Amino acid sequence: MPMMNNSRSSRHVAVIGAGAAGLVAARELRREGHKVVVYERGQKVGGSWVYDPDVESDPLGVDPSRAIVQSSLYDSLRTNLPREVMGFRDYPFVAKEGRDRDSRRFPGHREVLLYLEDFARDFEINELVRFETEVLHVWMEEGKWIVRSRKRAGADRDNSLIDSDEVYDGVVICNGHFTEPRIAEIPGIDSWPGKQMHSHNYRVPDPFRDQVVVLIGSSSSGADISRDIARVAKEVHIAVRSITNETIGKQPGYENIWLHSMIKSAHGDGTVVFQDGSSVLTDVVLHCTGYKFHLPFLETHDIVTVDDNRVGPLYKHVFPPLLAPWLSFIGIPWKVNPLAMFELQSKWVAGVLSGRIVLPSPEEMMEDVENFYSKLEAAGWPKRYTHNLAEYQFEYNDWLATECGCSVSEEWRKQMYEATSRNRQARLETFRDVWEDQNLISQANEDFLQYKW
Ligand code: FAD
């Protein structure tokens, strides 16, 4: 049973980031009675969903001196979750009328941004956000957190910069984790003469016209981008880690997409060789290989580290036991339905900070983390999969909900999430427009009637 306390203390809390996670964290913290400041380096709310046609100077995204572009959206992106599942629990992502609105069940990315902007407006979050203010450094001094930030200032934003340090009781980190590229290691790549890039810097297919492209990865982005590029490229060869002999070769329905096993090596003559023995003369290698957690501003003297993409130690992926509850992370788990999870994590953090919800002792939390790590290891799960919640995201969400004293995930949401995964596997090309879970949509819409929005 969760430990609850009737008294509530109001804390001064900094939230880093005004993407979906930061917005709902700010709402929950304020609802709980805390005083909140949200730092956002961009000009608007929405984080990942603010499409940016600009890309980084280093297309591979590895040069540490490059100017960072936050969003990894490509122009053609439509959501990979249906809007009923994807929205916050108490602010449904329902279709809205309007000239700029996209009422499809799996809308384009602009509709998601409009939804997040509506959320920020309806819950009056914008007034809490300091835009164009980047957090440079976060550290602890005498039991308080110091946040050093840099604001772009001047009426015409003439690049004058103002740095300031402010003191907080707590810091909630919501900086996103789809910005820092993870790159595949390819033997011989240094002598290979072609161009490499990461999907973080992919926007539109035009630059790939008549090119031979090798794309690494079969995630949602890899699947979408390969099809996007195939409309103009000469050939698209997809290198996939887990593949069977039956699926290797030309893809049904396409004249110019081939599936391969992983890349074995790249060569000075321009060829890329696959583990299945085939090879292609290649113009571009496009890494759709995911992202790394990146916390360049956080100084905890190694109490929290990022090791092989494990952020840890974190109790239930949120609180570092030795710094809880004064430091927390929203949105670390992946392979999840993000927004509903952000909402529950935020309620938990807000309740713990006020003292309404009681955490176990640091020793107990550390023991829980160590047991969790041991289980992962025993199951042969690599460290970098620590925050992959594909197998138990709803169990996790329900645990959070119980801690917070609120209702567990709706049955239709769980079933619709599973139905969408199955539909995607069965119909990769059309799952966004053809489905069979109409009965669940009706249940969801009935459920949504209880919310005023
Ligand atoms: P972000 O949206 O990245 O927001 C982080 C914010 O923090 C940004 O605004 C950034 O500017 C700010 N920030 C970072 N560092 C600093 C700093 N030092 N100082 C100040 N501000 C800072 N999810 C779905 O539910 N459905 C989908 O269909 C879907 N498709 C996706 C497709 C792609 C290609 C990608 C990359 C992600 C997709 N996602 C999808 C996941 C999506 O990222 C989440 O839905 C969610 O938007 C993440 O929110 P966030 O707040 O954690 O991070």
Coordinates of C-alpha atoms and ligand atoms in Angstrom, one line a residue:
M1 CA 0.0 0.0 0.0
P2 CA 1.3 3.5 -0.8
M3 CA 2.2 5.7 2.1
M4 CA 0.0 8.9 2.1
N5 CA 0.3 11.9 4.4
N6 CA -2.3 14.6 4.8
S7 CA 0.0 17.6 5.1
R8 CA 1.3 19.4 2.0
S9 CA 4.3 21.6 1.7
S10 CA 4.8 24.0 -1.2
R11 CA 8.2 23.9 -2.8
H12 CA 10.0 26.1 -5.3
V13 CA 10.6 23.8 -8.2
A14 CA 12.5 24.2 -11.5
V15 CA 11.3 22.2 -14.5
I16 CA 13.8 21.8 -17.4
G17 CA 12.1 21.6 -20.8
A18 CA 8.6 22.6 -22.1
G19 CA 7.9 19.6 -24.2
A20 CA 5.0 17.2 -23.4
A21 CA 6.8 16.0 -20.2
G22 CA 7.6 19.5 -18.9
L23 CA 4.1 20.8 -19.6
V24 CA 2.4 18.1 -17.7
A25 CA 5.0 18.2 -14.9
A26 CA 4.4 22.0 -14.6
R27 CA 0.6 21.4 -14.4
E28 CA 0.8 18.7 -11.8
L29 CA 3.4 20.6 -9.7
R30 CA 1.2 23.7 -9.6
R31 CA -1.9 21.7 -8.9
E32 CA -0.1 20.3 -5.9
G33 CA 0.6 23.8 -4.7
H34 CA 4.2 24.2 -5.7
K35 CA 5.8 27.3 -7.2
V36 CA 7.0 26.4 -10.6
V37 CA 9.5 27.9 -13.1
V38 CA 9.9 26.1 -16.5
Y39 CA 13.1 26.7 -18.5
E40 CA 12.8 26.2 -22.2
R41 CA 15.6 27.0 -24.6
G42 CA 13.2 27.1 -27.6
Q43 CA 10.8 29.8 -28.6
K44 CA 7.6 27.8 -28.0
V45 CA 6.2 24.9 -26.1
G46 CA 6.0 21.4 -27.6
G47 CA 9.6 20.2 -27.7
S48 CA 10.0 17.3 -30.2
W49 CA 6.8 18.3 -31.9
V50 CA 8.1 21.7 -33.0
Y51 CA 9.1 20.8 -36.6
D52 CA 12.3 22.5 -37.6
P53 CA 13.2 22.5 -41.3
D54 CA 16.8 23.3 -40.3
V55 CA 19.2 20.5 -39.6
E56 CA 22.5 20.4 -37.6
S57 CA 25.8 21.3 -39.3
D58 CA 27.0 17.7 -38.7
P59 CA 24.4 15.5 -40.4
L60 CA 25.6 12.5 -38.4
G61 CA 25.1 14.5 -35.2
V62 CA 28.4 13.6 -33.5
D63 CA 30.4 16.9 -33.5
P64 CA 30.2 18.1 -29.9
S65 CA 30.5 21.8 -31.1
R66 CA 27.5 21.6 -33.4
A67 CA 24.5 23.9 -32.7
I68 CA 21.8 21.5 -31.4
V69 CA 18.4 21.2 -33.2
Q70 CA 15.9 19.7 -30.7
S71 CA 13.4 18.1 -33.0
S72 CA 13.9 14.9 -35.0
L73 CA 10.6 15.2 -36.9
Y74 CA 10.5 14.6 -40.7
D75 CA 8.0 16.5 -42.7
S76 CA 5.8 13.5 -43.6
L77 CA 5.6 12.2 -40.0
R78 CA 2.2 10.9 -38.8
T79 CA 1.8 9.6 -35.3
N80 CA 2.4 5.9 -34.7
L81 CA -0.2 5.8 -32.0
P82 CA -3.9 6.5 -32.5
R83 CA -4.9 9.8 -30.9
E84 CA -7.2 8.1 -28.3
V85 CA -4.3 6.3 -26.8
M86 CA -1.7 9.0 -27.3
G87 CA -3.3 11.9 -25.4
F88 CA -3.0 12.8 -21.7
R89 CA -5.4 10.8 -19.6
D90 CA -7.6 13.8 -18.5
Y91 CA -7.1 15.9 -21.6
P92 CA -8.1 13.7 -24.5
F93 CA -6.5 14.2 -27.9
V94 CA -9.8 14.5 -29.7
A95 CA -10.3 15.7 -33.2
K96 CA -11.0 19.4 -33.4
E97 CA -12.7 21.5 -36.0
G98 CA -10.7 24.2 -37.7
R99 CA -8.9 25.2 -40.9
D100 CA -5.5 24.1 -39.7
R101 CA -6.6 21.0 -37.8
D102 CA -6.0 17.4 -38.9
S103 CA -8.8 15.2 -37.7
R104 CA -7.3 11.9 -38.8
R105 CA -6.9 9.2 -36.1
F106 CA -3.1 9.1 -36.7
P107 CA -2.6 12.8 -37.5
G108 CA 0.4 14.6 -38.9
H109 CA 2.9 16.1 -36.5
R110 CA 1.5 19.6 -36.8
E111 CA -1.7 18.4 -35.1
V112 CA 0.2 17.1 -32.1
L113 CA 1.9 20.5 -31.7
L114 CA -1.5 22.2 -31.8
Y115 CA -2.8 19.8 -29.2
L116 CA 0.2 20.5 -26.9
E117 CA -0.3 24.3 -27.4
D118 CA -4.0 23.9 -26.5
F119 CA -3.0 22.0 -23.4
A120 CA -0.5 24.8 -22.4
R121 CA -3.2 27.5 -23.1
D122 CA -6.0 25.7 -21.3
F123 CA -4.0 25.0 -18.2
E124 CA -2.2 28.4 -18.3
I125 CA 1.2 26.9 -18.4
N126 CA 2.8 29.5 -20.8
E127 CA 2.9 32.0 -18.0
L128 CA 5.3 29.6 -16.1
V129 CA 7.7 29.2 -18.9
R130 CA 10.9 31.2 -19.5
F131 CA 11.3 30.9 -23.3
E132 CA 14.7 31.1 -25.0
T133 CA 16.3 30.3 -21.7
E134 CA 18.8 27.5 -21.8
V135 CA 19.8 25.7 -18.6
L136 CA 23.6 25.5 -18.7
H137 CA 24.4 24.0 -15.3
V138 CA 22.5 22.4 -12.4
W139 CA 24.2 21.6 -9.1
M140 CA 23.6 21.3 -5.4
E141 CA 24.9 23.6 -2.7
E142 CA 24.0 23.5 1.0
G143 CA 20.9 21.3 0.4
K144 CA 19.5 23.5 -2.4
W145 CA 19.7 23.2 -6.2
I146 CA 21.2 26.0 -8.2
V147 CA 20.1 26.4 -11.8
R148 CA 22.3 28.5 -14.1
S149 CA 20.6 29.6 -17.2
R150 CA 21.3 31.8 -20.2
K151 CA 18.6 33.9 -21.7
R152 CA 18.6 35.4 -25.2
A153 CA 17.6 38.9 -24.7
G154 CA 16.9 42.3 -26.3
A155 CA 13.8 43.4 -28.2
D156 CA 15.3 42.3 -31.5
R157 CA 17.0 39.3 -29.9
D158 CA 20.3 40.9 -30.9
N159 CA 22.2 37.9 -29.4
S160 CA 22.8 39.7 -26.1
L161 CA 22.8 37.0 -23.5
I162 CA 21.9 37.2 -19.8
D163 CA 23.2 34.5 -17.4
S164 CA 21.6 34.0 -14.0
D165 CA 21.8 31.6 -11.1
E166 CA 18.6 30.8 -9.2
V167 CA 18.0 28.6 -6.1
Y168 CA 15.3 25.9 -5.9
D169 CA 14.2 23.2 -3.5
G170 CA 13.7 20.7 -6.4
V171 CA 14.6 20.2 -10.0
V172 CA 12.5 18.1 -12.4
I173 CA 14.4 17.1 -15.6
C174 CA 12.2 16.9 -18.7
N175 CA 14.8 17.6 -21.4
G176 CA 13.7 14.8 -23.8
H177 CA 15.8 12.0 -25.2
F178 CA 15.3 12.0 -28.9
T179 CA 18.0 14.5 -29.8
E180 CA 21.4 13.0 -29.2
P181 CA 22.0 10.4 -32.0
R182 CA 23.3 6.9 -31.4
I183 CA 25.4 5.7 -34.3
A184 CA 26.0 2.2 -35.6
E185 CA 29.6 1.1 -35.6
I186 CA 30.7 -0.1 -39.1
P187 CA 34.1 -1.6 -39.7
G188 CA 35.9 0.3 -42.5
I189 CA 33.6 3.3 -42.5
D190 CA 36.5 5.8 -42.2
S191 CA 37.8 4.8 -45.6
W192 CA 34.3 4.7 -47.2
P193 CA 33.9 7.8 -49.4
G194 CA 30.1 8.3 -49.2
K195 CA 27.9 10.5 -47.0
Q196 CA 26.6 9.5 -43.6
M197 CA 23.8 11.0 -41.6
H198 CA 21.4 10.2 -38.7
S199 CA 17.6 10.2 -38.9
H200 CA 17.7 13.1 -36.5
N201 CA 18.7 15.2 -39.5
Y202 CA 16.3 13.7 -42.0
R203 CA 13.5 16.1 -43.1
V204 CA 12.4 15.4 -46.7
P205 CA 13.3 12.9 -49.4
D206 CA 14.4 15.3 -52.1
P207 CA 18.2 15.2 -51.4
F208 CA 18.1 11.5 -52.0
R209 CA 16.9 11.7 -55.6
D210 CA 18.5 8.9 -57.7
Q211 CA 20.8 7.9 -54.9
V212 CA 21.6 4.5 -53.5
V213 CA 20.8 4.6 -49.8
V214 CA 21.6 2.1 -47.1
L215 CA 19.4 2.7 -44.1
I216 CA 20.2 1.0 -40.8
G217 CA 17.3 0.1 -38.4
S218 CA 13.7 -1.0 -38.5
S219 CA 12.1 1.2 -35.8
S220 CA 9.1 3.4 -36.6
S221 CA 11.4 6.1 -38.0
G222 CA 13.3 3.6 -40.1
A223 CA 10.2 2.1 -41.6
D224 CA 8.7 5.5 -42.4
I225 CA 11.8 7.1 -43.7
S226 CA 12.8 4.2 -46.0
R227 CA 9.4 4.4 -47.7
D228 CA 9.6 8.2 -47.9
I229 CA 13.0 8.0 -49.6
A230 CA 12.0 5.2 -51.9
R231 CA 9.7 7.6 -53.7
V232 CA 12.7 9.4 -55.2
A233 CA 15.8 7.3 -54.6
K234 CA 17.3 4.8 -57.0
E235 CA 17.6 2.1 -54.4
V236 CA 16.9 1.8 -50.7
H237 CA 18.7 -1.1 -48.8
I238 CA 17.5 -1.6 -45.2
A239 CA 20.0 -3.3 -42.8
V240 CA 18.1 -5.0 -39.9
R241 CA 19.5 -6.7 -36.8
S242 CA 16.8 -9.4 -36.3
I243 CA 15.9 -10.7 -39.7
T244 CA 14.9 -14.2 -41.1
N245 CA 16.1 -15.6 -44.4
E246 CA 12.6 -15.5 -45.7
T247 CA 12.3 -11.7 -45.4
I248 CA 15.7 -10.9 -46.9
G249 CA 15.5 -9.5 -50.4
K250 CA 13.3 -7.2 -52.4
Q251 CA 10.2 -6.0 -50.5
P252 CA 6.8 -6.9 -51.8
G253 CA 5.0 -3.8 -53.3
Y254 CA 8.3 -1.9 -54.0
E255 CA 10.5 -1.9 -57.0
N256 CA 13.5 -0.4 -55.1
I257 CA 13.5 -1.5 -51.4
W258 CA 15.6 -4.4 -50.3
L259 CA 15.9 -5.9 -46.8
H260 CA 19.3 -7.2 -45.6
S261 CA 21.0 -8.5 -42.5
M262 CA 23.3 -6.0 -40.6
I263 CA 26.2 -4.3 -42.3
K264 CA 29.5 -6.3 -42.1
S265 CA 31.8 -3.7 -43.5
A266 CA 32.3 -0.6 -45.7
H267 CA 35.1 -0.1 -48.2
G268 CA 37.1 2.5 -50.0
D269 CA 35.6 1.7 -53.3
G270 CA 32.2 2.8 -52.1
T271 CA 30.7 -0.6 -51.4
V272 CA 28.8 -1.6 -48.3
V273 CA 28.9 -5.4 -47.5
F274 CA 26.1 -7.1 -45.5
Q275 CA 26.4 -10.1 -43.2
D276 CA 24.2 -12.1 -45.7
G277 CA 27.1 -11.7 -48.2
S278 CA 25.4 -9.2 -50.6
S279 CA 27.0 -5.8 -51.3
V280 CA 25.9 -2.5 -52.8
L281 CA 27.7 0.5 -54.2
T282 CA 26.3 3.1 -51.8
D283 CA 25.9 6.9 -51.9
V284 CA 24.5 7.4 -48.4
V285 CA 24.4 5.5 -45.1
L286 CA 21.5 6.7 -43.0
H287 CA 21.5 5.7 -39.4
C288 CA 18.0 5.2 -38.0
T289 CA 19.6 3.8 -34.9
G290 CA 17.9 5.7 -32.1
Y291 CA 19.1 8.2 -29.5
K292 CA 21.1 8.5 -26.3
F293 CA 20.3 10.1 -22.9
H294 CA 22.2 13.3 -22.6
L295 CA 22.4 15.4 -19.5
P296 CA 25.2 17.9 -20.2
F297 CA 24.0 20.4 -17.6
L298 CA 23.7 18.1 -14.6
E299 CA 26.4 17.9 -12.0
T300 CA 25.8 15.3 -9.2
H301 CA 29.4 14.3 -8.5
D302 CA 28.6 10.9 -10.0
I303 CA 25.5 10.2 -7.9
V304 CA 23.6 10.0 -11.2
T305 CA 25.5 8.8 -14.3
V306 CA 24.6 7.8 -17.8
D307 CA 26.4 4.5 -18.5
D308 CA 25.7 2.6 -21.7
N309 CA 22.4 4.5 -21.9
R310 CA 21.3 3.6 -18.4
V311 CA 20.5 6.7 -16.3
G312 CA 21.1 5.6 -12.8
P313 CA 20.6 4.7 -10.2
L314 CA 16.9 5.7 -10.5
Y315 CA 14.1 4.4 -8.3
K316 CA 11.3 3.4 -10.7
H317 CA 13.1 5.4 -13.5
V318 CA 12.3 8.7 -11.7
F319 CA 14.1 9.4 -8.4
P320 CA 17.9 9.0 -7.7
P321 CA 17.7 7.4 -4.2
L322 CA 20.4 9.6 -2.7
L323 CA 18.9 12.9 -4.1
A324 CA 15.2 12.1 -3.8
P325 CA 12.9 13.8 -3.9
W326 CA 14.8 16.9 -4.8
L327 CA 15.9 15.7 -8.2
S328 CA 13.6 13.7 -10.5
F329 CA 13.3 12.7 -14.2
I330 CA 10.1 12.6 -16.2
G331 CA 10.1 10.6 -19.4
I332 CA 13.1 8.3 -19.1
P333 CA 11.3 5.0 -20.1
W334 CA 11.0 4.2 -23.8
K335 CA 9.0 1.8 -25.9
V336 CA 6.0 3.2 -24.1
N337 CA 2.9 5.3 -24.7
P338 CA 4.7 8.5 -23.5
L339 CA 2.1 11.2 -22.6
A340 CA 0.0 9.2 -20.2
M341 CA 3.1 7.9 -18.5
F342 CA 4.5 11.5 -18.2
E343 CA 1.3 12.5 -16.5
L344 CA 1.5 9.7 -13.9
Q345 CA 5.2 10.2 -13.2
S346 CA 4.5 14.0 -12.8
K347 CA 1.6 13.4 -10.3
W348 CA 4.0 11.1 -8.3
V349 CA 6.8 13.6 -8.3
A350 CA 4.4 16.5 -7.3
G351 CA 2.9 14.4 -4.5
V352 CA 6.2 13.3 -3.1
L353 CA 7.7 16.8 -3.2
S354 CA 4.7 18.1 -1.2
G355 CA 5.1 15.3 1.3
R356 CA 1.6 13.9 0.6
I357 CA 3.1 10.7 -0.9
V358 CA 5.9 9.1 1.1
L359 CA 8.9 7.4 -0.6
P360 CA 10.8 4.5 1.0
S361 CA 14.1 5.3 2.6
P362 CA 17.1 5.9 0.4
E363 CA 18.5 2.5 1.4
E364 CA 15.2 0.7 0.5
M365 CA 15.1 2.5 -2.8
M366 CA 18.7 1.6 -3.6
E367 CA 17.9 -2.0 -2.8
D368 CA 14.9 -1.9 -5.1
V369 CA 17.1 -0.5 -7.9
E370 CA 19.8 -3.1 -7.3
N371 CA 17.3 -6.0 -7.4
F372 CA 15.9 -4.6 -10.6
Y373 CA 19.4 -4.5 -12.2
S374 CA 20.1 -8.0 -11.0
K375 CA 16.8 -9.2 -12.6
L376 CA 17.7 -7.5 -15.9
E377 CA 21.2 -9.1 -15.8
A378 CA 19.8 -12.6 -15.0
A379 CA 17.4 -12.2 -18.0
G380 CA 20.3 -11.4 -20.3
W381 CA 18.9 -7.9 -20.9
P382 CA 21.7 -5.5 -21.9
K383 CA 22.3 -2.4 -19.7
R384 CA 21.3 -0.1 -22.5
Y385 CA 17.7 -1.6 -22.3
T386 CA 17.3 -0.7 -18.7
H387 CA 14.6 1.9 -19.5
N388 CA 12.9 -0.2 -22.2
L389 CA 9.5 -0.8 -20.8
A390 CA 7.9 -2.6 -23.8
E391 CA 7.1 -5.7 -21.7
Y392 CA 5.5 -4.0 -18.7
Q393 CA 4.6 -0.4 -19.3
F394 CA 1.0 -0.7 -18.2
E395 CA 2.0 -2.6 -15.0
Y396 CA 4.5 0.3 -14.4
N397 CA 1.8 2.9 -15.0
D398 CA -0.7 1.1 -12.8
W399 CA 2.0 1.0 -10.0
L400 CA 2.4 4.8 -10.4
A401 CA -1.3 5.4 -10.4
T402 CA -1.7 3.4 -7.2
E403 CA 1.1 5.4 -5.5
C404 CA -0.7 8.6 -6.5
G405 CA -4.1 7.3 -5.4
C406 CA -5.6 7.7 -8.9
S407 CA -7.3 5.3 -11.3
V408 CA -5.2 2.8 -13.2
S409 CA -5.0 2.8 -17.0
E410 CA -8.3 2.4 -18.8
E411 CA -8.8 -1.1 -20.2
W412 CA -9.6 0.2 -23.7
R413 CA -6.3 2.1 -23.7
K414 CA -4.3 -1.1 -23.0
Q415 CA -6.2 -3.1 -25.6
M416 CA -6.0 -0.3 -28.2
Y417 CA -2.2 0.0 -27.7
E418 CA -1.9 -3.8 -28.3
A419 CA -4.3 -3.8 -31.2
T420 CA -2.3 -1.0 -32.9
S421 CA 1.0 -2.9 -32.5
R422 CA -0.6 -6.0 -34.0
N423 CA -2.1 -4.0 -36.8
R424 CA 1.2 -2.3 -37.5
Q425 CA 2.9 -5.6 -37.8
A426 CA 0.2 -7.0 -40.2
R427 CA -0.1 -3.8 -42.3
L428 CA 3.0 -1.7 -42.1
E429 CA 1.9 0.4 -45.1
T430 CA -1.7 1.1 -44.1
F431 CA -2.1 0.7 -40.3
R432 CA -2.7 4.4 -39.9
D433 CA -5.7 4.3 -42.2
V434 CA -7.1 0.8 -41.8
W435 CA -8.0 -0.8 -38.5
E436 CA -10.3 -3.2 -36.8
D437 CA -10.6 -1.8 -33.2
Q438 CA -13.7 0.4 -33.8
N439 CA -15.4 -1.0 -30.7
L440 CA -12.5 0.4 -28.6
I441 CA -12.7 3.8 -30.2
S442 CA -16.4 4.0 -29.1
Q443 CA -15.4 3.0 -25.6
A444 CA -12.7 5.7 -25.5
N445 CA -15.0 8.4 -26.8
E446 CA -17.6 7.5 -24.2
D447 CA -14.9 7.7 -21.5
F448 CA -13.8 11.1 -22.8
L449 CA -17.2 12.6 -22.2
Q450 CA -16.4 13.0 -18.6
Y451 CA -13.7 15.6 -19.4
K452 CA -14.8 19.2 -20.1
W453 CA -12.2 19.9 -22.8
Ligands
FAD1 P1 10.9 16.8 -25.9 O1 9.7 16.9 -26.6 O2 12.2 16.6 -26.6 O3 11.0 18.2 -25.0 C1 12.2 18.5 -24.3 C2 12.2 20.0 -24.2 O4 13.3 20.4 -23.3 C3 12.5 20.7 -25.5 O5 11.5 21.7 -25.7 C4 13.9 21.3 -25.4 O6 14.0 22.5 -26.1 C5 14.0 21.5 -23.9 N1 15.4 21.5 -23.4 C6 16.3 20.5 -23.6 N2 17.4 20.8 -23.0 C7 17.2 22.1 -22.4 C8 18.1 22.9 -21.7 N3 19.3 22.6 -21.3 N4 17.5 24.1 -21.2 C9 16.2 24.4 -21.5 N5 15.4 23.7 -22.2 C10 15.9 22.5 -22.7 N6 5.3 9.9 -29.2 C11 4.0 9.6 -29.3 O7 3.3 9.5 -28.3 N7 3.5 9.3 -30.5 C12 4.2 9.3 -31.7 O8 3.7 9.1 -32.7 C13 5.6 9.7 -31.6 N8 6.4 9.8 -32.7 C14 7.6 10.2 -32.5 C15 8.4 10.3 -33.7 C16 9.7 10.7 -33.6 C17 10.6 10.8 -34.8 C18 10.3 11.0 -32.3 C19 11.7 11.5 -32.2 C20 9.5 10.9 -31.2 C21 8.2 10.4 -31.3 N9 7.4 10.3 -30.1 C22 6.1 10.0 -30.3 C23 8.0 10.5 -28.8 C24 7.9 12.0 -28.4 O9 9.2 12.4 -28.3 C25 7.2 12.1 -27.1 O10 5.8 12.0 -27.5 C26 7.3 13.4 -26.4 O11 6.9 14.5 -27.2 C27 8.6 13.7 -25.7 O12 8.5 14.8 -24.9 P2 9.6 15.3 -23.9 O13 9.0 16.4 -23.2 O14 10.1 14.1 -23.0 O15 10.8 15.7 -24.8

